[in-house]
Amino acid sequence: MKIKSLLGAKAYFIKMVLWISAAILLLVVVLSIVVYINSQNLLVKNEYAANQKILYQVKYNMSFMDQTISNLSKFLYLNSDVNAIMNAKQEDMIAVSSHLSRVVSSVTSANPYIHSIGIYNRNLDQSYSSGFPLFFKDQMLYDFINSNQALPKLKPIFRDIKKLVNGVTEPEYVFSYFIYETTASEAKPDGVVVINVKPQWLLENINQINMIDKKKGDNVFILDQNSNYLDDGTNDPMIKEWLKSDFLGYKTEHQQAERDGFFQSKHGGTQYLVTYTNVDNTGMTLLKTQPILEIYTYINRLRNSIIIITLIFLVMAIVISIGISRKIYGPVGKLVNSIMLDRIRRSDKDEVVDEISYLNTVYRQSMEMLDHFDKEKVQFKDVMKHYWLSRLLTESLSIGRSELESIFKEMRISLSLEGSYAICVLKIDNYKEFQRSFHAKDKDTIRFAMINIATEIMAKKFPNEGLDMKDDHVVLIVSMPEEDDQFPHHIVPLLQEAQENVSRYFKVSFTASISEKTTHMQELHGLYNKALDQAMYRLLLGHSAVLTYETVRKNVESKKTGHPKSLEDQFLETMKTSDITAMEGVLAHIFEELGTLNYHNALVSIIRLVDAVIDTLEEMKVTVAPSLHISSISRNILEKETIVDIHRIILGALQDSFKKDHEGNTNKLNYFLVDAVTEYIQIHFRDPSLSLTSIASIMKISTRNLSKIYKEAMQISIPDYINEFRLAKAAELLIQDNLSVYEIVEKVGIMNETYFFSMFKKKYKVTPKEFALRRNMTKLNQ
């Protein structure tokens, strides 16, 4: 374990040494291979050039011989002695011998490589030779005379003219040059001169070359026009056969190859370099073979040197890489060691795979801790930011500018210390319904969303900060230029836009109250209270209103203490006549008057009006509707947020009290009541507080009457219907959504999980999990 830990602590260092060593070694190996291959190719080319020089020397000798014999042939063809023999009309052996003797003495003395001279006389159809015998019949010449084929003129032809020795015919190889002339009318010549040249001088030249390179295994060969060897019988026939076959095959495969070149071929397990060149004048080909191993002897020496150099460089690479790695690794090693020592002191035992992985692990853990710390810091700052903003609104703080500037900077409060400030109170409409309809977490989310939406929209023109006052409202502190006297006209459209967004996404409305502005931050406390007082005028101006001092000025400054007494007396008189239509008209006038009062006088007037209505109904001995009972006035009337709602309740109560056809109207009202209760249950089934009592309170009817009416109409009690509807929704969620039973129980508004299990099993005869499994199996089978 200790060794493994030690290797892990130095793993990256070892990798660096290995990688640097491998890189240096790879570079050396690649360079060595390149040098080796280039040297090999260069050596082959050099050997080819050397071989070509040898062949070119032979080629030159052959060309020189060819030129010499060609000139000699032309000379002899014009010689008078030769012409005398070639054109004689009658055969005179003495004259022929004399002429031949002079020709031979003049030619052979100067040209020792001349084998013999042949002369053909067409007139006599007789051929003569300076060799033996005199009357030598040249078969090739006669074949040419007796055929329509053209005999090569002044071209060396290697052939066997055969000679008779002691009665035995032996081969006699010569190069033959033919010279003759033909007339236009006749294809056959009048006479032919044949000069036969001994090939020994050429073969001896080649043998000398072969003897010189014999130890190396080199050989030079000559192929004539018919791809036959000019041979003296001293070479290995198997080598010659292989060489001829491979050369002809190479020329066939490489028809575009140059007339001089080289190729490599293998024979008897030995690789050869074959160099070739063509002798243009003679039509012959010179071939030189050389064993590759002989060429590669120097290459092998070079290869051994390269291997030794590579090994030396390997050792040097390891030494150099260790030095470089230590230099590079130094800071990393110190960092790893210091971290490991520190973590050991703190009793943190880490498994070290390699240094980088270890540092990555430590870094990730550190970042997680920093992230956690940052989150705590942000949360702390949010709390502190809320704390200071709340103090600005709820206390008359006396803080110096420098201290306030420091607080704003540290808490990242976006308000400017210059200019003016205003307060916007955003008051949630139908707050009682809001509290009943949403869970605590949802209510916090909606309030948070209201602040975010309003601050973001307001920030288009003014810096601002929002905070949740944990009541029925949230607050915006808006910073604006001091010279902006028309600021309400700029803020109102922004708040209306915020109202539209909140209503669209959360189905919640709010009323906004905009205070006047101040240049002193210490006065925000007073502005906040004034904005709250101003928000009470929602009672008169309705929900979703944007209240400024200008919009409520008439009500605030109104000198009226209440609605006119004459209107109240007129309304009471219409009540005594039981004229519903007349009552509606007068009541509408009274509420119009209420809308012009200040908030407090309007409330007093409403209470006074309700008291007068109750007294009149009792005087008339008319049963007072439940919503007008003294015990329920505060719940049914005074808790309403707008006079529109109060107007509707009073009017509805009066209509209920004065209905003539009570039974018929009761049935009709019962129908609407049952339908409203059913719809309410289906909408609010998620609310854990949903019950007969809460519904009766909302419907403004006693629990006893509501229970009786609903059961008579639906043949099921309200609590049973709530449970039935919740269980049906739970069954849908079990099938459709991948939720746990606990999540489903919470979503359908049941707080007790055990109670839910007992109700579900009683209704569906199985547990929730069994129910979901069976339904899913049924779907699969379908």
GROMACS .gro file of C-alpha atoms in nm, residues 670 673 692-693 695-697 700-712 717-718:
model
   22
  670ASN     CA    1  -8.023   2.573  -0.430
  673LEU     CA    2  -7.549   2.680  -0.479
  692LEU     CA    3  -6.770   2.171   0.474
  693THR     CA    4  -6.699   2.450   0.722
  695ILE     CA    5  -6.702   2.610   0.197
  696ALA     CA    6  -6.997   2.725   0.408
  697SER     CA    7  -6.797   3.025   0.523
  700LYS     CA    8  -7.212   3.271   0.338
  701ILE     CA    9  -7.444   2.998   0.460
  702SER     CA   10  -7.458   2.784   0.771
  703THR     CA   11  -7.290   2.444   0.758
  704ARG     CA   12  -7.615   2.272   0.852
  705ASN     CA   13  -7.821   2.428   0.572
  706LEU     CA   14  -7.539   2.379   0.316
  707SER     CA   15  -7.496   2.012   0.410
  708LYS     CA   16  -7.871   1.949   0.390
  709ILE     CA   17  -7.916   2.127   0.054
  710TYR     CA   18  -7.613   1.957  -0.108
  711LYS     CA   19  -7.700   1.604   0.013
  712GLU     CA   20  -8.063   1.636  -0.101
  717SER     CA   21  -7.240   1.464   0.157
  718ILE     CA   22  -6.984   1.734   0.090
   0.00000   0.00000   0.00000
